[in-house]
mmCIF file of C-alpha atoms in Angstrom:
data_model
loop_
_atom_site.group_PDB
_atom_site.id
_atom_site.type_symbol
_atom_site.label_atom_id
_atom_site.label_comp_id
_atom_site.label_asym_id
_atom_site.label_seq_id
_atom_site.Cartn_x
_atom_site.Cartn_y
_atom_site.Cartn_z
ATOM 1 C CA MET A 1159 -52.275 133.870 -6.193
ATOM 2 C CA LEU A 1160 -52.915 133.545 -2.440
ATOM 3 C CA ARG A 1161 -52.902 136.830 -0.570
ATOM 4 C CA ALA A 1162 -52.549 137.871 3.033
ATOM 5 C CA SER A 1163 -56.123 136.836 3.732
ATOM 6 C CA ASN A 1164 -55.084 133.245 3.086
ATOM 7 C CA LEU A 1165 -52.036 133.460 5.293
ATOM 8 C CA GLN A 1166 -53.973 133.215 8.549
ATOM 9 C CA SER A 1167 -55.439 129.859 7.585
ATOM 10 C CA LEU A 1168 -51.952 128.666 6.685
ATOM 11 C CA LYS A 1169 -50.657 129.683 10.103
ATOM 12 C CA GLN A 1170 -53.506 127.873 11.794
ATOM 13 C CA SER A 1171 -53.035 124.650 9.848
ATOM 14 C CA PRO A 1172 -49.929 122.731 10.906
ATOM 15 C CA THR A 1173 -51.212 119.821 8.848
ATOM 16 C CA LEU A 1174 -51.148 121.947 5.703
ATOM 17 C CA LEU A 1175 -47.657 123.151 6.475
ATOM 18 C CA SER A 1176 -46.574 119.582 7.051
ATOM 19 C CA SER A 1177 -48.039 118.515 3.743
ATOM 20 C CA LEU A 1178 -46.147 121.311 2.028
ATOM 21 C CA ARG A 1179 -42.819 120.264 3.536
ATOM 22 C CA PHE A 1180 -40.175 120.279 0.834
ATOM 23 C CA SER A 1181 -37.619 117.520 1.037
ATOM 24 C CA VAL A 1182 -34.416 117.682 -0.964
ATOM 25 C CA ILE A 1183 -31.824 114.958 -1.117
ATOM 26 C CA SER A 1184 -28.401 115.052 -2.673
ATOM 27 C CA SER A 1185 -29.553 113.009 -5.640
ATOM 28 C CA SER A 1186 -32.432 115.275 -6.598
ATOM 29 C CA LEU A 1187 -32.351 117.531 -9.662
ATOM 30 C CA ASN A 1188 -33.667 121.057 -9.986
ATOM 31 C CA LEU A 1189 -34.395 121.789 -13.612
ATOM 32 C CA SER A 1190 -36.527 124.827 -12.880
ATOM 33 C CA SER A 1191 -33.475 126.986 -13.228
ATOM 34 C CA VAL A 1192 -32.086 125.255 -16.251
ATOM 35 C CA VAL A 1193 -34.194 126.976 -18.849
ATOM 36 C CA ASN A 1194 -34.760 130.641 -19.673
ATOM 37 C CA PRO A 1195 -32.348 132.078 -17.132
ATOM 38 C CA PRO A 1196 -32.713 135.762 -18.100
ATOM 39 C CA LYS A 1197 -35.611 137.200 -16.113
ATOM 40 C CA PHE A 1198 -34.036 138.633 -12.969
ATOM 41 C CA PHE A 1199 -30.599 137.413 -13.986
ATOM 42 C CA SER A 1200 -28.280 138.983 -16.498
ATOM 43 C CA SER A 1201 -28.245 137.895 -20.130
ATOM 44 C CA SER A 1202 -24.671 136.674 -19.780
ATOM 45 C CA SER A 1203 -26.027 133.612 -18.048
ATOM 46 C CA ARG A 1204 -28.278 132.604 -20.955
ATOM 47 C CA LEU A 1205 -28.502 128.890 -21.639
ATOM 48 C CA ILE A 1206 -28.147 127.074 -24.890
ATOM 49 C CA SER A 1207 -31.595 125.938 -25.945
ATOM 50 C CA PHE A 1208 -30.819 122.250 -26.164
ATOM 51 C CA VAL A 1209 -31.756 121.894 -22.525
ATOM 52 C CA ARG A 1210 -35.387 122.647 -23.309
ATOM 53 C CA PRO A 1211 -36.387 119.086 -24.231
ATOM 54 C CA PHE A 1212 -35.689 118.038 -20.656
ATOM 55 C CA SER A 1213 -38.015 120.554 -19.029
ATOM 56 C CA SER A 1214 -40.725 122.963 -20.026
ATOM 57 C CA ILE A 1215 -40.282 124.992 -16.867
ATOM 58 C CA SER A 1216 -38.941 128.491 -17.241
ATOM 59 C CA SER A 1217 -37.418 130.315 -14.358
ATOM 60 C CA PRO A 1218 -35.887 133.582 -13.353
ATOM 61 C CA TYR A 1219 -32.897 131.736 -12.106
ATOM 62 C CA PRO A 1220 -29.436 131.923 -13.651
ATOM 63 C CA SER A 1221 -27.887 129.029 -15.036
ATOM 64 C CA ARG A 1222 -24.332 129.224 -15.270
ATOM 65 C CA ALA A 1223 -25.008 127.081 -18.076
ATOM 66 C CA ILE A 1224 -26.928 124.085 -17.662
ATOM 67 C CA GLY A 1225 -28.549 124.440 -14.506
ATOM 68 C CA CYS A 1226 -27.907 126.914 -12.302
ATOM 69 C CA SER A 1227 -29.961 126.029 -9.746
ATOM 70 C CA SER A 1228 -28.683 123.234 -8.888
ATOM 71 C CA VAL A 1229 -29.468 120.679 -6.901
ATOM 72 C CA MET A 1230 -27.694 121.381 -3.891
ATOM 73 C CA SER A 1231 -25.519 119.044 -2.028
ATOM 74 C CA GLY A 1232 -26.732 118.582 1.447
ATOM 75 C CA TYR A 1233 -29.828 117.443 3.198
ATOM 76 C CA TRP A 1234 -32.888 118.871 4.853
ATOM 77 C CA SER A 1235 -33.357 118.471 8.565
ATOM 78 C CA ARG A 1236 -36.712 117.781 10.159
ATOM 79 C CA LYS A 1237 -37.181 121.531 10.454
ATOM 80 C CA GLY A 1238 -36.646 121.907 6.735
ATOM 81 C CA ARG A 1239 -33.340 123.710 7.149
ATOM 82 C CA ALA A 1240 -30.601 122.743 4.770
ATOM 83 C CA SER A 1241 -27.277 121.555 6.123
ATOM 84 C CA PHE A 1242 -24.081 121.766 4.098
ATOM 85 C CA SER A 1243 -20.446 120.870 4.409
ATOM 86 C CA ALA A 1244 -19.142 123.432 1.928
ATOM 87 C CA GLU A 1245 -16.215 125.509 3.089
ATOM 88 C CA SER A 1246 -16.553 129.216 3.721
ATOM 89 C CA SER A 1247 -15.014 131.421 1.073
ATOM 90 C CA GLY A 1248 -12.317 132.957 3.215
ATOM 91 C CA ASN A 1249 -9.521 134.673 1.330
ATOM 92 C CA GLY A 1250 -8.822 131.919 -1.167
ATOM 93 C CA GLY A 1251 -10.361 131.005 -4.489
ATOM 94 C CA GLY A 1252 -8.814 133.624 -6.712
ATOM 95 C CA GLY A 1253 -9.149 136.809 -4.711
ATOM 96 C CA GLY A 1254 -11.950 135.661 -2.463
ATOM 97 C CA ASP A 1255 -14.432 134.798 -5.226
ATOM 98 C CA ARG A 1256 -17.312 132.880 -3.723
ATOM 99 C CA GLU A 1257 -20.573 131.251 -4.556
ATOM 100 C CA ILE A 1258 -23.650 131.358 -2.391
ATOM 101 C CA LEU A 1259 -26.543 128.931 -2.108
ATOM 102 C CA VAL A 1260 -29.779 130.899 -2.172
ATOM 103 C CA GLN A 1261 -33.453 130.215 -1.643
ATOM 104 C CA HIS A 1262 -36.166 132.833 -2.060
ATOM 105 C CA LEU A 1263 -39.798 133.559 -2.613
ATOM 106 C CA LEU A 1264 -41.175 136.182 -4.975
ATOM 107 C CA VAL A 1265 -44.459 138.100 -4.899
ATOM 108 C CA LYS A 1266 -45.786 140.792 -7.199
ATOM 109 C CA GLU A 1267 -44.843 144.428 -6.674
ATOM 110 C CA GLY A 1268 -48.323 145.244 -5.374
ATOM 111 C CA ASP A 1269 -48.214 142.491 -2.752
ATOM 112 C CA LEU A 1270 -45.869 144.129 -0.258
ATOM 113 C CA ASP A 1271 -48.403 143.627 2.556
ATOM 114 C CA LEU A 1272 -48.377 139.912 1.839
ATOM 115 C CA LEU A 1273 -44.583 139.877 1.869
ATOM 116 C CA VAL A 1274 -44.534 141.583 5.274
ATOM 117 C CA GLU A 1275 -46.943 138.980 6.645
ATOM 118 C CA LEU A 1276 -44.847 136.181 5.221
ATOM 119 C CA GLN A 1277 -41.718 137.623 6.807
ATOM 120 C CA LYS A 1278 -43.471 137.789 10.185
ATOM 121 C CA THR A 1279 -44.558 134.191 9.773
ATOM 122 C CA ILE A 1280 -40.982 133.101 9.077
ATOM 123 C CA ALA A 1281 -39.880 134.957 12.229
ATOM 124 C CA LYS A 1282 -42.304 132.763 14.178
ATOM 125 C CA GLY A 1283 -40.585 129.609 12.962
ATOM 126 C CA VAL A 1284 -42.186 128.737 9.626
ATOM 127 C CA ASP A 1285 -39.643 127.845 6.951
ATOM 128 C CA LEU A 1286 -39.237 130.072 3.921
ATOM 129 C CA SER A 1287 -39.288 126.911 1.802
ATOM 130 C CA ASP A 1288 -42.827 126.057 2.945
ATOM 131 C CA LEU A 1289 -44.106 129.524 2.172
ATOM 132 C CA ALA A 1290 -42.331 129.607 -1.189
ATOM 133 C CA ILE A 1291 -44.222 126.494 -2.264
ATOM 134 C CA GLU A 1292 -47.533 128.126 -1.411
ATOM 135 C CA PHE A 1293 -47.041 131.815 -2.185
ATOM 136 C CA SER A 1294 -44.087 132.381 -4.543
ATOM 137 C CA ILE A 1295 -44.729 133.265 -8.184
ATOM 138 C CA CYS A 1296 -41.249 132.077 -9.185
ATOM 139 C CA PRO A 1297 -41.009 128.605 -10.802
ATOM 140 C CA SER A 1298 -38.426 127.775 -8.125
ATOM 141 C CA LYS A 1299 -41.401 127.339 -5.774
ATOM 142 C CA GLU A 1300 -41.490 123.722 -6.935
ATOM 143 C CA LYS A 1301 -38.181 123.259 -5.120
ATOM 144 C CA GLY A 1302 -39.100 125.275 -2.066
ATOM 145 C CA GLY A 1303 -37.617 128.414 -3.584
ATOM 146 C CA VAL A 1304 -34.117 126.950 -3.799
ATOM 147 C CA LEU A 1305 -32.176 128.658 -6.581
ATOM 148 C CA GLY A 1306 -28.861 126.939 -6.069
ATOM 149 C CA TRP A 1307 -25.249 128.064 -6.184
ATOM 150 C CA VAL A 1308 -24.701 131.437 -7.825
ATOM 151 C CA ARG A 1309 -21.797 133.797 -8.241
ATOM 152 C CA LYS A 1310 -21.549 137.513 -8.871
ATOM 153 C CA GLY A 1311 -22.442 138.714 -12.339
ATOM 154 C CA GLN A 1312 -25.368 136.337 -12.842
ATOM 155 C CA MET A 1313 -28.140 138.301 -11.201
ATOM 156 C CA VAL A 1314 -29.699 141.696 -11.579
ATOM 157 C CA PRO A 1315 -27.961 144.238 -9.344
ATOM 158 C CA GLU A 1316 -30.665 144.581 -6.677
ATOM 159 C CA PHE A 1317 -30.929 140.864 -6.002
ATOM 160 C CA GLU A 1318 -27.169 140.368 -6.193
ATOM 161 C CA GLU A 1319 -26.424 143.166 -3.758
ATOM 162 C CA ALA A 1320 -28.934 141.856 -1.242
ATOM 163 C CA ALA A 1321 -27.842 138.227 -1.560
ATOM 164 C CA PHE A 1322 -24.078 138.756 -1.397
ATOM 165 C CA ASN A 1323 -24.356 141.063 1.594
ATOM 166 C CA ALA A 1324 -26.814 138.922 3.522
ATOM 167 C CA PRO A 1325 -25.603 137.069 6.621
ATOM 168 C CA LEU A 1326 -25.998 133.307 6.460
ATOM 169 C CA ASN A 1327 -29.410 131.921 7.437
ATOM 170 C CA THR A 1328 -30.964 135.379 7.700
ATOM 171 C CA ILE A 1329 -34.118 136.454 5.874
ATOM 172 C CA VAL A 1330 -33.532 139.532 3.703
ATOM 173 C CA ARG A 1331 -36.074 141.561 1.750
ATOM 174 C CA CYS A 1332 -35.330 143.197 -1.591
ATOM 175 C CA LYS A 1333 -37.174 144.547 -4.613
ATOM 176 C CA THR A 1334 -36.397 144.020 -8.289
ATOM 177 C CA LYS A 1335 -38.338 144.739 -11.443
ATOM 178 C CA PHE A 1336 -39.954 141.339 -10.999
ATOM 179 C CA GLY A 1337 -41.442 142.123 -7.616
ATOM 180 C CA TRP A 1338 -40.601 141.711 -3.946
ATOM 181 C CA HIS A 1339 -38.280 138.962 -2.749
ATOM 182 C CA LEU A 1340 -37.579 137.333 0.576
ATOM 183 C CA LEU A 1341 -34.241 135.577 0.260
ATOM 184 C CA GLU A 1342 -32.000 133.515 2.470
ATOM 185 C CA VAL A 1343 -28.378 132.506 1.924
ATOM 186 C CA LEU A 1344 -28.024 128.923 3.140
ATOM 187 C CA SER A 1345 -24.303 128.411 2.578
ATOM 188 C CA GLU A 1346 -21.247 129.807 0.841
ATOM 189 C CA ARG A 1347 -18.149 128.291 -0.694
ATOM 190 C CA GLU A 1348 -15.147 129.102 -2.838
ATOM 191 C CA GLU A 1349 -16.041 129.393 -6.496
ATOM 192 C CA SER A 1350 -15.775 126.114 -8.377
ATOM 193 C CA LEU A 1351 -13.352 125.911 -11.288
ATOM 194 C CA LEU A 1352 -14.011 125.075 -14.935
ATOM 195 C CA TYR A 1353 -11.157 124.443 -17.343
ATOM 196 C CA ASN A 1354 -10.766 123.642 -21.020
ATOM 197 C CA ILE A 1355 -8.257 120.887 -21.704
ATOM 198 C CA GLU A 1356 -6.785 120.366 -25.160
ATOM 199 C CA SER A 1357 -6.931 116.919 -26.727
ATOM 200 C CA GLU A 1358 -3.139 116.544 -26.833
ATOM 201 C CA GLU A 1359 -2.863 117.143 -23.095
ATOM 202 C CA LEU A 1360 -5.657 114.698 -22.358
ATOM 203 C CA HIS A 1361 -3.954 112.108 -24.551
ATOM 204 C CA LEU A 1362 -0.771 112.378 -22.512
ATOM 205 C CA LYS A 1363 -2.703 112.009 -19.275
ATOM 206 C CA LEU A 1364 -4.520 108.917 -20.524
ATOM 207 C CA GLN A 1365 -1.191 107.175 -21.022
ATOM 208 C CA ASP A 1366 -0.817 107.050 -17.235
ATOM 209 C CA PRO A 1367 -2.989 104.230 -15.799
ATOM 210 C CA SER A 1368 -3.178 105.995 -12.442
ATOM 211 C CA PHE A 1369 -4.829 109.005 -14.084
ATOM 212 C CA ILE A 1370 -7.951 107.041 -14.997
ATOM 213 C CA GLU A 1371 -8.144 105.714 -11.449
ATOM 214 C CA GLU A 1372 -7.807 109.137 -9.834
ATOM 215 C CA VAL A 1373 -10.268 111.149 -11.943
ATOM 216 C CA GLN A 1374 -13.794 110.840 -13.321
ATOM 217 C CA LEU A 1375 -14.363 110.640 -17.073
ATOM 218 C CA ILE A 1376 -17.797 111.331 -18.560
ATOM 219 C CA ASP A 1377 -18.837 111.013 -22.217
ATOM 220 C CA VAL A 1378 -22.174 112.740 -22.917
ATOM 221 C CA ARG A 1379 -22.555 111.514 -26.511
ATOM 222 C CA GLU A 1380 -25.261 109.151 -27.642
ATOM 223 C CA PRO A 1381 -24.662 105.359 -27.743
ATOM 224 C CA GLU A 1382 -24.567 105.273 -31.540
ATOM 225 C CA GLU A 1383 -21.794 107.885 -31.499
ATOM 226 C CA VAL A 1384 -19.805 106.032 -28.857
ATOM 227 C CA ALA A 1385 -20.055 102.878 -30.972
ATOM 228 C CA GLN A 1386 -18.197 104.703 -33.753
ATOM 229 C CA ALA A 1387 -15.422 106.197 -31.634
ATOM 230 C CA SER A 1388 -14.610 106.097 -27.936
ATOM 231 C CA LEU A 1389 -11.859 106.659 -25.399
ATOM 232 C CA PRO A 1390 -10.918 104.300 -22.543
ATOM 233 C CA GLY A 1391 -12.229 104.953 -19.068
ATOM 234 C CA PHE A 1392 -15.134 107.228 -19.993
ATOM 235 C CA GLN A 1393 -18.552 106.488 -18.545
ATOM 236 C CA VAL A 1394 -21.305 107.192 -21.065
ATOM 237 C CA LEU A 1395 -24.110 109.486 -19.903
ATOM 238 C CA PRO A 1396 -26.067 110.339 -23.077
ATOM 239 C CA LEU A 1397 -27.335 113.880 -23.011
ATOM 240 C CA ARG A 1398 -30.687 112.826 -24.431
ATOM 241 C CA GLN A 1399 -31.112 110.745 -21.274
ATOM 242 C CA PHE A 1400 -30.277 113.679 -19.028
ATOM 243 C CA GLY A 1401 -33.484 113.305 -17.065
ATOM 244 C CA ASN A 1402 -32.544 109.735 -16.148
ATOM 245 C CA TRP A 1403 -29.001 110.191 -14.893
ATOM 246 C CA ALA A 1404 -28.949 113.776 -13.671
ATOM 247 C CA PRO A 1405 -30.857 113.173 -10.409
ATOM 248 C CA GLU A 1406 -28.213 110.667 -9.290
ATOM 249 C CA ILE A 1407 -25.128 112.560 -10.421
ATOM 250 C CA THR A 1408 -23.906 113.486 -6.930
ATOM 251 C CA SER A 1409 -24.482 110.005 -5.554
ATOM 252 C CA LYS A 1410 -22.661 108.189 -8.366
ATOM 253 C CA PHE A 1411 -19.786 110.651 -8.757
ATOM 254 C CA ASP A 1412 -17.495 112.350 -6.256
ATOM 255 C CA THR A 1413 -17.862 116.135 -6.414
ATOM 256 C CA GLU A 1414 -14.350 116.568 -4.990
ATOM 257 C CA LYS A 1415 -12.624 114.592 -7.756
ATOM 258 C CA ASP A 1416 -11.371 116.136 -10.986
ATOM 259 C CA THR A 1417 -14.033 115.451 -13.608
ATOM 260 C CA TYR A 1418 -13.456 115.412 -17.387
ATOM 261 C CA VAL A 1419 -16.341 115.725 -19.852
ATOM 262 C CA LEU A 1420 -16.237 114.683 -23.523
ATOM 263 C CA CYS A 1421 -18.595 114.970 -26.498
ATOM 264 C CA HIS A 1422 -18.211 115.124 -30.301
ATOM 265 C CA HIS A 1423 -17.018 118.724 -30.770
ATOM 266 C CA GLY A 1424 -16.942 120.139 -27.242
ATOM 267 C CA VAL A 1425 -20.278 121.969 -27.225
ATOM 268 C CA ARG A 1426 -22.485 119.551 -25.328
ATOM 269 C CA SER A 1427 -19.661 118.728 -22.953
ATOM 270 C CA LEU A 1428 -19.189 122.406 -22.140
ATOM 271 C CA GLN A 1429 -22.839 122.737 -21.188
ATOM 272 C CA VAL A 1430 -22.711 119.654 -19.001
ATOM 273 C CA SER A 1431 -19.441 120.847 -17.463
ATOM 274 C CA LYS A 1432 -21.063 124.100 -16.431
ATOM 275 C CA TRP A 1433 -24.046 122.232 -15.064
ATOM 276 C CA LEU A 1434 -21.758 119.984 -13.026
ATOM 277 C CA GLN A 1435 -20.390 123.121 -11.392
ATOM 278 C CA THR A 1436 -23.866 123.921 -10.170
ATOM 279 C CA GLN A 1437 -24.088 120.478 -8.616
ATOM 280 C CA GLY A 1438 -21.048 121.148 -6.454
ATOM 281 C CA PHE A 1439 -18.273 119.603 -8.566
ATOM 282 C CA ARG A 1440 -15.130 121.475 -7.553
ATOM 283 C CA ARG A 1441 -12.921 121.048 -10.667
ATOM 284 C CA VAL A 1442 -14.405 120.250 -14.058
ATOM 285 C CA TYR A 1443 -12.498 119.909 -17.335
ATOM 286 C CA ASN A 1444 -14.175 120.257 -20.713
ATOM 287 C CA VAL A 1445 -12.359 118.433 -23.522
ATOM 288 C CA SER A 1446 -11.929 121.206 -26.077
ATOM 289 C CA GLY A 1447 -12.956 120.176 -29.589
ATOM 290 C CA GLY A 1448 -14.315 116.858 -28.328
ATOM 291 C CA ILE A 1449 -13.374 113.443 -29.613
ATOM 292 C CA HIS A 1450 -13.118 114.836 -33.139
ATOM 293 C CA ALA A 1451 -10.197 117.066 -32.156
ATOM 294 C CA TYR A 1452 -8.723 114.176 -30.177
ATOM 295 C CA SER A 1453 -8.754 112.001 -33.282
ATOM 296 C CA VAL A 1454 -7.309 114.690 -35.540
ATOM 297 C CA LYS A 1455 -4.685 116.117 -33.201
ATOM 298 C CA ALA A 1456 -3.817 113.459 -30.648
ATOM 299 C CA ASP A 1457 -4.593 109.925 -31.852
ATOM 300 C CA THR A 1458 -5.436 109.267 -35.498
ATOM 301 C CA SER A 1459 -6.327 105.653 -34.679
ATOM 302 C CA ILE A 1460 -9.595 107.001 -33.270
ATOM 303 C CA PRO A 1461 -12.138 107.164 -36.142
ATOM 304 C CA THR A 1462 -13.767 110.436 -37.084
ATOM 305 C CA TYR A 1463 -17.435 110.655 -37.944
#
């Protein structure tokens, strides 16, 4: 790990800083927070292990199911600062519940001197994202330290308290059992909503042609499954091909539209639904019981398999 003795050379090398510039676009995907969420986050955010085939990276970041660190919606300016159009939390969203978009860097407990030097460097105009790439020991360094959208209850108390009380775009220092953090809250928004919808209710909605036009329908089953049974209007995004379609999810789908997710029994779709929340989708509906329940309870003309 680079220590304070290396920091001076970093300060004196604009070329190096330029080469370390982290660029994020709305169609990028951060999988560093998809796997092994525990670490400095609570166990309640643990992911189902099926995500592992898509990434071998483990991270201290939560995951609110599949991917808590999302890829954030927004863009990076020439100064490396993220810009967002998300609304402030205000007093809405179920009692003022809010999510914050966080980036951070992490150093070992014994490297407080390094952290102080890094904080001074940021005060002089260097972006936290640049320093995270070079100095952070968190896997999120690969994304400039961006963790993504998080809500209360996903992080260990020390990090959560610091993050949710930090003013926007202000560098804050805190210590957890994992070491010392410099964190910055880039944006905040009302908490996104995730619903379960029963097959009978979905069936009724599908009878209205305008429903299919107004919402987004995603089937995360594999092609061979879809060939056996399918529902009209659903776009197939096979989960095994997650790495192919995930980076473009926010460019091909509207995060403001109601989005319905379907699989065989409702397990895979639930994971993808939670991941979609982390990508900024405002209202996501998981089809409870999947197409199997739909066939049994709502439309017996749909084959079971």
